[in-house]
Structure formats: structure tokens, C-alpha cells
Amino acid sequence: MDATRSLPPYELLREIEIRSQTKALGLPQQIEVRRTWSGIGFRLGGTQLVAPMGDVGEILEYPSLTHVPSAMTWVKGIANIRGSLLPIMDLSGFIMGNPIQLQRRSRVLVMRRNGLNCGLLVDEVMGLRHFFEEEKVAIAEGIAEKLNFFVDGAYRQGEQNWGIFSMRKLAENPAFMEVTARS
């Protein structure tokens, strides 16, 4: 016969409480929650950059293009992407004056910003990058001078700096919107 059945209700509850406390697991460890920022990492020449997730609609392999007559040299052409025409711009050609040499890793970032849709040819896409907010630095070290205007700070992970590329500054740049070559 169980000895706890003969106890008065208050004593029975006290006995259950004691048994529960001796067999209870400890509280889970409190995990520190750290705020993160995510973006699409890419390489332009020897510089690693990251663009905000919301500004990159998709990533494409270099598509077949139709040449645009009388366009600036950094305007690569127009691509038909699933029935929509998309202008493809050489980002290095525009900013640095050095066109990208197409390679197997070259990709096109589709920029969608305030009604402006265009493809930006970059040397390589390095995928989704995650950064902790405390890794953010105001000044992007090691960024080419011509890129500085388009970079809003950086994230530093170990020895690597990732400049935060501003699609907004690119889209609002009057020179980027002027695609017709002057004769």
C-alpha cells in the first residue's frame, strides 16, 4: 500500500512538491540574442561588397544580350528575362572605368529600386552574408577611392571588410541614368 494515500491533502501536496523539485531539470540557459543584418555579398575587382537584401531581386548568370546602339561602353545590352526586358550594366565599367572580364563566376545582380530595374554585372556573387550589428564600422577600409561614394560604411569580420554598397546612391546618380554616349 502506498504511504502517500493515507496523508492528508495538504501533506500530499507538500510531498508531491518535494519530489517534483528533486527531479526537476534546471532552467534552460539564457541565450543572448544578437541583432544581425543580412545582404548579398559580391566582388567587384578585388573589393568585397554587400548589398541590402531588399535591393537585389535576383541573381542571374550572364544572359544573352542585344546590343544597344549609341550607349555608353558600360551598358552591356538588353536581356530578355522571362519575357521582360532588362538593361545590363557593367558596374565596374561604370564606377571604376575598367570593364569586367567575363568569367565563369561573373553574375548579374538584378537591382530593383524605386521603379528602376536593371542588371548589374559583377565579378562574382559570394552568396548571402550575415553580420552582427556590432561588426558595423563607419569607414570602409581598403575600398577603392572611386567606390567610396557608393559605400555606406562596412562590416568587419575578422580581417575582412565588406563595404555596404548603396543601390540607392547608384540609382540616384545622374551619370548612371545617362546611358547615351555623347559623340
Short mmCIF file of N, CA and C in Angstrom, two decimals:
data_model
loop_
_atom_site.label_atom_id
_atom_site.label_comp_id
_atom_site.label_asym_id
_atom_site.label_seq_id
_atom_site.Cartn_x
_atom_site.Cartn_y
_atom_site.Cartn_z
N MET A 1 0.84 -1.18 0.00
CA MET A 1 0.00 0.00 0.00
C MET A 1 0.89 1.25 0.00
N ASP A 2 0.52 2.22 -0.78
CA ASP A 2 1.28 3.46 -0.93
C ASP A 2 1.07 4.33 0.31
N ALA A 3 2.19 4.78 0.93
CA ALA A 3 2.12 5.57 2.16
C ALA A 3 1.54 6.95 1.91
N THR A 4 1.66 7.45 0.68
CA THR A 4 1.16 8.80 0.40
C THR A 4 -0.36 8.86 0.32
N ARG A 5 -1.03 7.72 0.13
CA ARG A 5 -2.50 7.73 0.05
C ARG A 5 -3.14 8.05 1.38
N SER A 6 -2.47 7.76 2.49
CA SER A 6 -3.05 7.98 3.81
C SER A 6 -2.75 9.37 4.35
N LEU A 7 -1.98 10.18 3.62
CA LEU A 7 -1.66 11.53 4.08
C LEU A 7 -2.83 12.47 3.86
N PRO A 8 -2.97 13.47 4.72
CA PRO A 8 -3.99 14.49 4.49
C PRO A 8 -3.66 15.27 3.20
N PRO A 9 -4.61 15.90 2.57
CA PRO A 9 -4.39 16.56 1.28
C PRO A 9 -3.23 17.57 1.29
N TYR A 10 -3.11 18.36 2.34
CA TYR A 10 -2.04 19.35 2.38
C TYR A 10 -0.68 18.66 2.40
N GLU A 11 -0.53 17.62 3.18
CA GLU A 11 0.73 16.89 3.27
C GLU A 11 1.03 16.18 1.95
N LEU A 12 -0.01 15.68 1.29
CA LEU A 12 0.17 15.02 0.00
C LEU A 12 0.72 16.01 -1.04
N LEU A 13 0.15 17.20 -1.06
CA LEU A 13 0.65 18.24 -1.98
C LEU A 13 2.10 18.61 -1.66
N ARG A 14 2.41 18.68 -0.37
CA ARG A 14 3.78 19.01 0.04
C ARG A 14 4.75 17.91 -0.42
N GLU A 15 4.35 16.67 -0.30
CA GLU A 15 5.17 15.53 -0.73
C GLU A 15 5.38 15.56 -2.25
N ILE A 16 4.34 15.86 -3.01
CA ILE A 16 4.46 15.97 -4.48
C ILE A 16 5.41 17.10 -4.85
N GLU A 17 5.31 18.23 -4.14
CA GLU A 17 6.19 19.37 -4.41
C GLU A 17 7.65 19.00 -4.18
N ILE A 18 7.93 18.32 -3.10
CA ILE A 18 9.32 17.92 -2.78
C ILE A 18 9.85 16.98 -3.84
N ARG A 19 9.07 15.99 -4.26
CA ARG A 19 9.51 15.04 -5.29
C ARG A 19 9.74 15.76 -6.63
N SER A 20 8.86 16.69 -6.96
CA SER A 20 8.99 17.44 -8.21
C SER A 20 10.26 18.26 -8.23
N GLN A 21 10.57 18.92 -7.12
CA GLN A 21 11.77 19.76 -7.07
C GLN A 21 13.05 18.95 -7.16
N THR A 22 13.05 17.74 -6.59
CA THR A 22 14.26 16.93 -6.66
C THR A 22 14.48 16.35 -8.04
N LYS A 23 13.43 16.13 -8.81
CA LYS A 23 13.56 15.53 -10.14
C LYS A 23 13.50 16.56 -11.27
N ALA A 24 13.22 17.82 -10.94
CA ALA A 24 13.07 18.85 -11.97
C ALA A 24 14.41 19.17 -12.63
N LEU A 25 14.36 19.41 -13.92
CA LEU A 25 15.53 19.85 -14.66
C LEU A 25 15.76 21.33 -14.37
N GLY A 26 17.00 21.77 -14.49
CA GLY A 26 17.30 23.18 -14.30
C GLY A 26 16.69 24.02 -15.41
N LEU A 27 16.62 25.28 -15.19
CA LEU A 27 16.11 26.19 -16.21
C LEU A 27 17.08 26.19 -17.40
N PRO A 28 16.55 26.36 -18.61
CA PRO A 28 17.46 26.41 -19.77
C PRO A 28 18.37 27.64 -19.65
N GLN A 29 19.56 27.51 -20.22
CA GLN A 29 20.48 28.64 -20.19
C GLN A 29 19.90 29.78 -21.02
N GLN A 30 20.11 30.95 -20.53
CA GLN A 30 19.61 32.11 -21.25
C GLN A 30 20.54 32.39 -22.42
N ILE A 31 19.99 32.42 -23.60
CA ILE A 31 20.77 32.65 -24.82
C ILE A 31 20.72 34.13 -25.16
N GLU A 32 21.89 34.67 -25.40
CA GLU A 32 21.97 36.08 -25.78
C GLU A 32 21.51 36.25 -27.21
N VAL A 33 20.58 37.15 -27.43
CA VAL A 33 20.07 37.42 -28.77
C VAL A 33 20.86 38.61 -29.32
N ARG A 34 21.47 38.41 -30.49
CA ARG A 34 22.25 39.45 -31.13
C ARG A 34 21.58 39.83 -32.44
N ARG A 35 21.46 41.12 -32.65
CA ARG A 35 20.84 41.60 -33.89
C ARG A 35 21.78 41.38 -35.06
N THR A 36 21.21 40.95 -36.17
CA THR A 36 22.01 40.70 -37.37
C THR A 36 21.47 41.50 -38.54
N TRP A 37 22.32 41.67 -39.53
CA TRP A 37 21.97 42.31 -40.79
C TRP A 37 22.43 41.35 -41.88
N SER A 38 21.60 41.16 -42.89
CA SER A 38 21.94 40.23 -43.97
C SER A 38 21.91 40.96 -45.30
N GLY A 39 22.80 40.54 -46.19
CA GLY A 39 22.85 41.12 -47.52
C GLY A 39 23.47 40.13 -48.49
N ILE A 40 23.51 40.52 -49.75
CA ILE A 40 24.10 39.70 -50.81
C ILE A 40 25.55 40.15 -51.00
N GLY A 41 26.47 39.23 -50.75
CA GLY A 41 27.89 39.53 -50.90
C GLY A 41 28.32 39.37 -52.36
N PHE A 42 29.15 40.29 -52.82
CA PHE A 42 29.68 40.20 -54.18
C PHE A 42 31.05 40.84 -54.26
N ARG A 43 31.75 40.51 -55.31
CA ARG A 43 33.10 41.04 -55.52
C ARG A 43 33.12 41.89 -56.78
N LEU A 44 33.73 43.04 -56.64
CA LEU A 44 33.93 43.96 -57.76
C LEU A 44 35.43 44.24 -57.80
N GLY A 45 36.11 43.63 -58.77
CA GLY A 45 37.57 43.70 -58.77
C GLY A 45 38.08 42.96 -57.55
N GLY A 46 38.94 43.60 -56.78
CA GLY A 46 39.45 42.99 -55.56
C GLY A 46 38.70 43.41 -54.31
N THR A 47 37.56 44.07 -54.47
CA THR A 47 36.82 44.60 -53.33
C THR A 47 35.59 43.75 -53.04
N GLN A 48 35.43 43.40 -51.77
CA GLN A 48 34.24 42.66 -51.33
C GLN A 48 33.19 43.66 -50.86
N LEU A 49 32.01 43.52 -51.42
CA LEU A 49 30.90 44.41 -51.09
C LEU A 49 29.69 43.58 -50.69
N VAL A 50 28.73 44.23 -50.08
CA VAL A 50 27.49 43.57 -49.72
C VAL A 50 26.36 44.56 -49.99
N ALA A 51 25.29 44.07 -50.63
CA ALA A 51 24.14 44.91 -50.96
C ALA A 51 22.95 44.50 -50.09
N PRO A 52 22.14 45.45 -49.67
CA PRO A 52 20.96 45.10 -48.88
C PRO A 52 20.06 44.10 -49.60
N MET A 53 19.54 43.15 -48.86
CA MET A 53 18.69 42.09 -49.42
C MET A 53 17.53 42.65 -50.24
N GLY A 54 16.88 43.67 -49.74
CA GLY A 54 15.71 44.21 -50.40
C GLY A 54 15.99 44.89 -51.72
N ASP A 55 17.24 45.20 -52.00
CA ASP A 55 17.60 45.90 -53.24
C ASP A 55 18.01 44.96 -54.35
N VAL A 56 18.17 43.68 -54.05
CA VAL A 56 18.56 42.70 -55.06
C VAL A 56 17.38 41.75 -55.26
N GLY A 57 16.79 41.82 -56.46
CA GLY A 57 15.62 40.99 -56.75
C GLY A 57 15.98 39.54 -57.06
N GLU A 58 17.07 39.36 -57.79
CA GLU A 58 17.54 38.01 -58.11
C GLU A 58 18.97 38.08 -58.61
N ILE A 59 19.57 36.91 -58.75
CA ILE A 59 20.94 36.78 -59.24
C ILE A 59 20.89 35.90 -60.48
N LEU A 60 21.49 36.40 -61.57
CA LEU A 60 21.44 35.68 -62.84
C LEU A 60 22.84 35.35 -63.33
N GLU A 61 22.93 34.27 -64.10
CA GLU A 61 24.13 34.06 -64.89
C GLU A 61 24.09 35.07 -66.02
N TYR A 62 25.25 35.32 -66.63
CA TYR A 62 25.30 36.32 -67.68
C TYR A 62 24.40 35.88 -68.85
N PRO A 63 23.39 36.68 -69.18
CA PRO A 63 22.42 36.27 -70.21
C PRO A 63 22.88 36.66 -71.62
N SER A 64 22.15 36.16 -72.60
CA SER A 64 22.34 36.61 -73.99
C SER A 64 21.83 38.04 -74.08
N LEU A 65 22.56 38.88 -74.81
CA LEU A 65 22.22 40.30 -74.86
C LEU A 65 22.01 40.78 -76.28
N THR A 66 21.21 41.82 -76.38
CA THR A 66 21.06 42.56 -77.62
C THR A 66 21.77 43.89 -77.42
N HIS A 67 22.68 44.20 -78.32
CA HIS A 67 23.47 45.43 -78.24
C HIS A 67 22.56 46.65 -78.33
N VAL A 68 22.90 47.70 -77.60
CA VAL A 68 22.17 48.96 -77.64
C VAL A 68 23.05 49.98 -78.36
N PRO A 69 22.65 50.42 -79.55
CA PRO A 69 23.47 51.38 -80.30
C PRO A 69 23.56 52.72 -79.56
N SER A 70 24.67 53.38 -79.70
CA SER A 70 24.93 54.72 -79.13
C SER A 70 24.86 54.75 -77.61
N ALA A 71 25.07 53.61 -76.96
CA ALA A 71 25.04 53.57 -75.50
C ALA A 71 26.47 53.69 -74.96
N MET A 72 26.57 54.08 -73.70
CA MET A 72 27.86 54.16 -73.03
C MET A 72 28.51 52.77 -73.05
N THR A 73 29.82 52.73 -72.95
CA THR A 73 30.54 51.45 -73.05
C THR A 73 30.18 50.51 -71.90
N TRP A 74 29.76 51.04 -70.75
CA TRP A 74 29.41 50.19 -69.61
C TRP A 74 27.99 49.63 -69.70
N VAL A 75 27.23 50.06 -70.70
CA VAL A 75 25.91 49.47 -70.94
C VAL A 75 26.15 48.25 -71.82
N LYS A 76 26.01 47.07 -71.25
CA LYS A 76 26.34 45.84 -71.97
C LYS A 76 25.28 45.49 -73.01
N GLY A 77 24.02 45.80 -72.72
CA GLY A 77 22.95 45.49 -73.65
C GLY A 77 21.64 45.25 -72.92
N ILE A 78 20.69 44.72 -73.68
CA ILE A 78 19.35 44.42 -73.13
C ILE A 78 19.17 42.91 -73.16
N ALA A 79 18.68 42.36 -72.05
CA ALA A 79 18.41 40.92 -71.96
C ALA A 79 16.92 40.69 -71.84
N ASN A 80 16.46 39.60 -72.44
CA ASN A 80 15.07 39.19 -72.29
C ASN A 80 15.04 38.15 -71.17
N ILE A 81 14.55 38.56 -70.02
CA ILE A 81 14.48 37.68 -68.85
C ILE A 81 13.01 37.33 -68.60
N ARG A 82 12.68 36.11 -68.98
CA ARG A 82 11.30 35.61 -68.83
C ARG A 82 10.26 36.58 -69.37
N GLY A 83 10.53 37.12 -70.56
CA GLY A 83 9.58 38.00 -71.23
C GLY A 83 9.67 39.46 -70.86
N SER A 84 10.56 39.83 -69.94
CA SER A 84 10.75 41.23 -69.57
C SER A 84 12.13 41.70 -70.01
N LEU A 85 12.19 42.89 -70.55
CA LEU A 85 13.47 43.44 -70.99
C LEU A 85 14.20 44.05 -69.80
N LEU A 86 15.49 43.69 -69.68
CA LEU A 86 16.29 44.14 -68.55
C LEU A 86 17.62 44.69 -69.08
N PRO A 87 17.88 45.99 -68.87
CA PRO A 87 19.19 46.52 -69.27
C PRO A 87 20.27 45.95 -68.34
N ILE A 88 21.41 45.59 -68.93
CA ILE A 88 22.53 45.03 -68.17
C ILE A 88 23.67 46.04 -68.19
N MET A 89 24.11 46.45 -67.01
CA MET A 89 25.17 47.45 -66.86
C MET A 89 26.40 46.81 -66.22
N ASP A 90 27.56 47.17 -66.71
CA ASP A 90 28.83 46.71 -66.14
C ASP A 90 29.15 47.64 -64.97
N LEU A 91 28.97 47.15 -63.74
CA LEU A 91 29.13 48.01 -62.56
C LEU A 91 30.56 48.53 -62.43
N SER A 92 31.55 47.68 -62.69
CA SER A 92 32.94 48.12 -62.63
C SER A 92 33.24 49.10 -63.76
N GLY A 93 32.69 48.85 -64.93
CA GLY A 93 32.89 49.76 -66.05
C GLY A 93 32.34 51.14 -65.74
N PHE A 94 31.19 51.20 -65.07
CA PHE A 94 30.59 52.49 -64.73
C PHE A 94 31.38 53.20 -63.64
N ILE A 95 31.66 52.50 -62.54
CA ILE A 95 32.28 53.16 -61.39
C ILE A 95 33.79 53.32 -61.56
N MET A 96 34.45 52.24 -61.93
CA MET A 96 35.91 52.23 -61.95
C MET A 96 36.50 52.61 -63.31
N GLY A 97 35.69 52.51 -64.36
CA GLY A 97 36.21 52.76 -65.70
C GLY A 97 36.90 51.53 -66.30
N ASN A 98 36.92 50.43 -65.56
CA ASN A 98 37.54 49.18 -66.04
C ASN A 98 36.44 48.14 -66.24
N PRO A 99 36.17 47.74 -67.47
CA PRO A 99 35.11 46.74 -67.67
C PRO A 99 35.49 45.39 -67.06
N ILE A 100 34.49 44.67 -66.64
CA ILE A 100 34.67 43.34 -66.07
C ILE A 100 35.03 42.37 -67.19
N GLN A 101 36.01 41.54 -66.94
CA GLN A 101 36.36 40.46 -67.87
C GLN A 101 35.46 39.28 -67.52
N LEU A 102 34.56 38.94 -68.45
CA LEU A 102 33.62 37.86 -68.16
C LEU A 102 34.34 36.57 -67.85
N GLN A 103 33.92 35.94 -66.77
CA GLN A 103 34.46 34.65 -66.34
C GLN A 103 33.31 33.75 -65.93
N ARG A 104 33.65 32.54 -65.60
CA ARG A 104 32.64 31.57 -65.19
C ARG A 104 31.87 32.05 -63.95
N ARG A 105 32.52 32.78 -63.08
CA ARG A 105 31.88 33.24 -61.83
C ARG A 105 31.15 34.58 -61.97
N SER A 106 31.27 35.25 -63.08
CA SER A 106 30.59 36.53 -63.27
C SER A 106 29.08 36.33 -63.17
N ARG A 107 28.43 37.28 -62.51
CA ARG A 107 26.99 37.20 -62.32
C ARG A 107 26.36 38.57 -62.52
N VAL A 108 25.04 38.56 -62.62
CA VAL A 108 24.26 39.78 -62.75
C VAL A 108 23.33 39.89 -61.55
N LEU A 109 23.47 40.98 -60.80
CA LEU A 109 22.55 41.27 -59.70
C LEU A 109 21.41 42.10 -60.28
N VAL A 110 20.20 41.65 -60.11
CA VAL A 110 19.05 42.42 -60.60
C VAL A 110 18.65 43.41 -59.52
N MET A 111 18.89 44.69 -59.82
CA MET A 111 18.58 45.76 -58.88
C MET A 111 17.14 46.22 -59.10
N ARG A 112 16.40 46.27 -58.02
CA ARG A 112 15.04 46.80 -58.06
C ARG A 112 14.98 47.91 -57.03
N ARG A 113 14.93 49.13 -57.52
CA ARG A 113 14.99 50.29 -56.63
C ARG A 113 14.12 51.40 -57.19
N ASN A 114 13.05 51.75 -56.48
CA ASN A 114 12.17 52.86 -56.85
C ASN A 114 11.76 52.82 -58.32
N GLY A 115 11.31 51.69 -58.79
CA GLY A 115 10.84 51.56 -60.16
C GLY A 115 11.94 51.35 -61.17
N LEU A 116 13.20 51.39 -60.77
CA LEU A 116 14.32 51.17 -61.67
C LEU A 116 14.73 49.70 -61.57
N ASN A 117 14.59 48.98 -62.66
CA ASN A 117 15.02 47.58 -62.73
C ASN A 117 16.15 47.50 -63.73
N CYS A 118 17.29 47.00 -63.30
CA CYS A 118 18.40 46.78 -64.21
C CYS A 118 19.32 45.72 -63.64
N GLY A 119 20.10 45.12 -64.51
CA GLY A 119 21.05 44.11 -64.10
C GLY A 119 22.42 44.73 -63.95
N LEU A 120 23.11 44.38 -62.88
CA LEU A 120 24.45 44.90 -62.62
C LEU A 120 25.45 43.75 -62.72
N LEU A 121 26.30 43.81 -63.71
CA LEU A 121 27.32 42.78 -63.89
C LEU A 121 28.41 42.97 -62.84
N VAL A 122 28.70 41.89 -62.08
CA VAL A 122 29.75 41.90 -61.06
C VAL A 122 30.68 40.72 -61.31
N ASP A 123 31.87 40.77 -60.72
CA ASP A 123 32.85 39.71 -60.94
C ASP A 123 32.41 38.38 -60.35
N GLU A 124 31.79 38.42 -59.18
CA GLU A 124 31.40 37.19 -58.52
C GLU A 124 30.37 37.50 -57.44
N VAL A 125 29.43 36.60 -57.24
CA VAL A 125 28.49 36.71 -56.13
C VAL A 125 28.91 35.70 -55.08
N MET A 126 29.01 36.15 -53.85
CA MET A 126 29.50 35.31 -52.77
C MET A 126 28.39 34.86 -51.84
N GLY A 127 27.17 35.00 -52.28
CA GLY A 127 26.03 34.48 -51.53
C GLY A 127 25.54 35.39 -50.42
N LEU A 128 24.64 34.83 -49.65
CA LEU A 128 24.04 35.54 -48.53
C LEU A 128 25.07 35.70 -47.42
N ARG A 129 25.23 36.91 -46.93
CA ARG A 129 26.20 37.19 -45.86
C ARG A 129 25.43 37.72 -44.65
N HIS A 130 25.81 37.26 -43.47
CA HIS A 130 25.17 37.69 -42.22
C HIS A 130 26.22 38.38 -41.35
N PHE A 131 25.83 39.49 -40.78
CA PHE A 131 26.73 40.27 -39.94
C PHE A 131 26.02 40.64 -38.64
N PHE A 132 26.77 40.66 -37.54
CA PHE A 132 26.24 41.16 -36.28
C PHE A 132 26.34 42.68 -36.30
N GLU A 133 25.38 43.35 -35.69
CA GLU A 133 25.36 44.81 -35.68
C GLU A 133 26.65 45.40 -35.11
N GLU A 134 27.25 44.72 -34.13
CA GLU A 134 28.48 45.25 -33.53
C GLU A 134 29.69 45.14 -34.47
N GLU A 135 29.55 44.44 -35.60
CA GLU A 135 30.63 44.36 -36.58
C GLU A 135 30.62 45.54 -37.56
N LYS A 136 29.60 46.38 -37.46
CA LYS A 136 29.49 47.51 -38.38
C LYS A 136 30.49 48.60 -38.01
N VAL A 137 31.16 49.12 -39.04
CA VAL A 137 32.11 50.22 -38.86
C VAL A 137 31.71 51.36 -39.80
N ALA A 138 31.98 52.58 -39.38
CA ALA A 138 31.56 53.75 -40.17
C ALA A 138 32.38 53.93 -41.44
N ILE A 139 33.67 53.59 -41.38
CA ILE A 139 34.55 53.81 -42.52
C ILE A 139 34.98 52.47 -43.08
N ALA A 140 34.78 52.31 -44.38
CA ALA A 140 35.17 51.07 -45.06
C ALA A 140 36.63 51.17 -45.47
N GLU A 141 37.49 50.47 -44.76
CA GLU A 141 38.92 50.49 -45.08
C GLU A 141 39.19 49.61 -46.29
N GLY A 142 40.17 50.02 -47.10
CA GLY A 142 40.60 49.20 -48.23
C GLY A 142 39.67 49.26 -49.43
N ILE A 143 38.76 50.22 -49.46
CA ILE A 143 37.83 50.37 -50.58
C ILE A 143 38.46 51.34 -51.58
N ALA A 144 38.40 50.98 -52.85
CA ALA A 144 38.93 51.85 -53.90
C ALA A 144 38.25 53.22 -53.82
N GLU A 145 39.02 54.26 -54.04
CA GLU A 145 38.52 55.63 -53.89
C GLU A 145 37.27 55.90 -54.73
N LYS A 146 37.24 55.37 -55.95
CA LYS A 146 36.09 55.60 -56.82
C LYS A 146 34.81 54.94 -56.30
N LEU A 147 34.97 53.93 -55.45
CA LEU A 147 33.80 53.24 -54.88
C LEU A 147 33.25 53.96 -53.65
N ASN A 148 34.07 54.79 -53.02
CA ASN A 148 33.69 55.41 -51.75
C ASN A 148 32.33 56.10 -51.78
N PHE A 149 32.02 56.77 -52.88
CA PHE A 149 30.74 57.48 -52.98
C PHE A 149 29.55 56.53 -52.84
N PHE A 150 29.72 55.29 -53.29
CA PHE A 150 28.61 54.33 -53.31
C PHE A 150 28.59 53.40 -52.10
N VAL A 151 29.49 53.62 -51.15
CA VAL A 151 29.60 52.74 -49.99
C VAL A 151 29.16 53.50 -48.73
N ASP A 152 28.26 52.89 -47.98
CA ASP A 152 27.77 53.46 -46.71
C ASP A 152 28.28 52.63 -45.54
N GLY A 153 29.54 52.82 -45.19
CA GLY A 153 30.11 52.07 -44.07
C GLY A 153 30.49 50.66 -44.50
N ALA A 154 30.74 49.82 -43.50
CA ALA A 154 31.18 48.45 -43.80
C ALA A 154 30.91 47.56 -42.60
N TYR A 155 31.05 46.29 -42.83
CA TYR A 155 31.06 45.30 -41.75
C TYR A 155 32.43 44.67 -41.76
N ARG A 156 32.98 44.50 -40.57
CA ARG A 156 34.31 43.90 -40.45
C ARG A 156 34.17 42.56 -39.74
N GLN A 157 34.55 41.49 -40.45
CA GLN A 157 34.55 40.14 -39.90
C GLN A 157 35.98 39.62 -39.95
N GLY A 158 36.60 39.50 -38.81
CA GLY A 158 37.99 39.08 -38.77
C GLY A 158 38.85 40.10 -39.49
N GLU A 159 39.57 39.65 -40.48
CA GLU A 159 40.43 40.54 -41.26
C GLU A 159 39.75 41.06 -42.51
N GLN A 160 38.50 40.66 -42.76
CA GLN A 160 37.81 41.05 -43.99
C GLN A 160 36.86 42.23 -43.75
N ASN A 161 36.93 43.18 -44.67
CA ASN A 161 35.99 44.30 -44.69
C ASN A 161 34.99 44.06 -45.82
N TRP A 162 33.73 44.26 -45.54
CA TRP A 162 32.67 44.16 -46.54
C TRP A 162 32.01 45.54 -46.64
N GLY A 163 32.31 46.28 -47.70
CA GLY A 163 31.69 47.58 -47.90
C GLY A 163 30.21 47.42 -48.18
N ILE A 164 29.38 48.25 -47.57
CA ILE A 164 27.93 48.21 -47.79
C ILE A 164 27.61 49.05 -49.02
N PHE A 165 27.32 48.37 -50.13
CA PHE A 165 27.06 49.06 -51.39
C PHE A 165 25.65 49.63 -51.39
N SER A 166 25.53 50.92 -51.68
CA SER A 166 24.24 51.60 -51.68
C SER A 166 23.62 51.61 -53.07
N MET A 167 22.63 50.76 -53.27
CA MET A 167 21.90 50.76 -54.54
C MET A 167 21.13 52.07 -54.70
N ARG A 168 20.74 52.67 -53.60
CA ARG A 168 20.02 53.95 -53.64
C ARG A 168 20.91 55.02 -54.27
N LYS A 169 22.16 55.10 -53.81
CA LYS A 169 23.08 56.11 -54.36
C LYS A 169 23.35 55.86 -55.84
N LEU A 170 23.44 54.59 -56.22
CA LEU A 170 23.65 54.26 -57.62
C LEU A 170 22.44 54.69 -58.46
N ALA A 171 21.25 54.33 -58.00
CA ALA A 171 20.02 54.65 -58.74
C ALA A 171 19.78 56.15 -58.85
N GLU A 172 20.22 56.91 -57.86
CA GLU A 172 20.01 58.36 -57.86
C GLU A 172 21.14 59.13 -58.54
N ASN A 173 22.17 58.43 -58.96
CA ASN A 173 23.31 59.08 -59.59
C ASN A 173 22.95 59.49 -61.02
N PRO A 174 23.00 60.79 -61.34
CA PRO A 174 22.63 61.24 -62.68
C PRO A 174 23.48 60.61 -63.79
N ALA A 175 24.74 60.35 -63.52
CA ALA A 175 25.62 59.76 -64.53
C ALA A 175 25.19 58.32 -64.85
N PHE A 176 24.66 57.61 -63.86
CA PHE A 176 24.19 56.24 -64.10
C PHE A 176 22.94 56.24 -64.96
N MET A 177 22.14 57.27 -64.82
CA MET A 177 20.91 57.36 -65.60
C MET A 177 21.17 57.85 -67.03
N GLU A 178 22.33 58.43 -67.27
CA GLU A 178 22.69 58.93 -68.61
C GLU A 178 23.42 57.84 -69.35
N VAL A 179 22.69 57.06 -70.13
CA VAL A 179 23.27 55.88 -70.79
C VAL A 179 23.64 56.14 -72.25
N THR A 180 23.28 57.29 -72.77
CA THR A 180 23.59 57.59 -74.17
C THR A 180 24.99 58.16 -74.28
N ALA A 181 25.80 57.58 -75.16
CA ALA A 181 27.16 58.08 -75.37
C ALA A 181 27.09 59.39 -76.14
N ARG A 182 27.92 60.30 -75.74
CA ARG A 182 27.96 61.59 -76.44
C ARG A 182 29.00 61.51 -77.54
N SER A 183 28.62 62.01 -78.72
CA SER A 183 29.58 61.95 -79.83
C SER A 183 30.29 63.26 -80.03
#
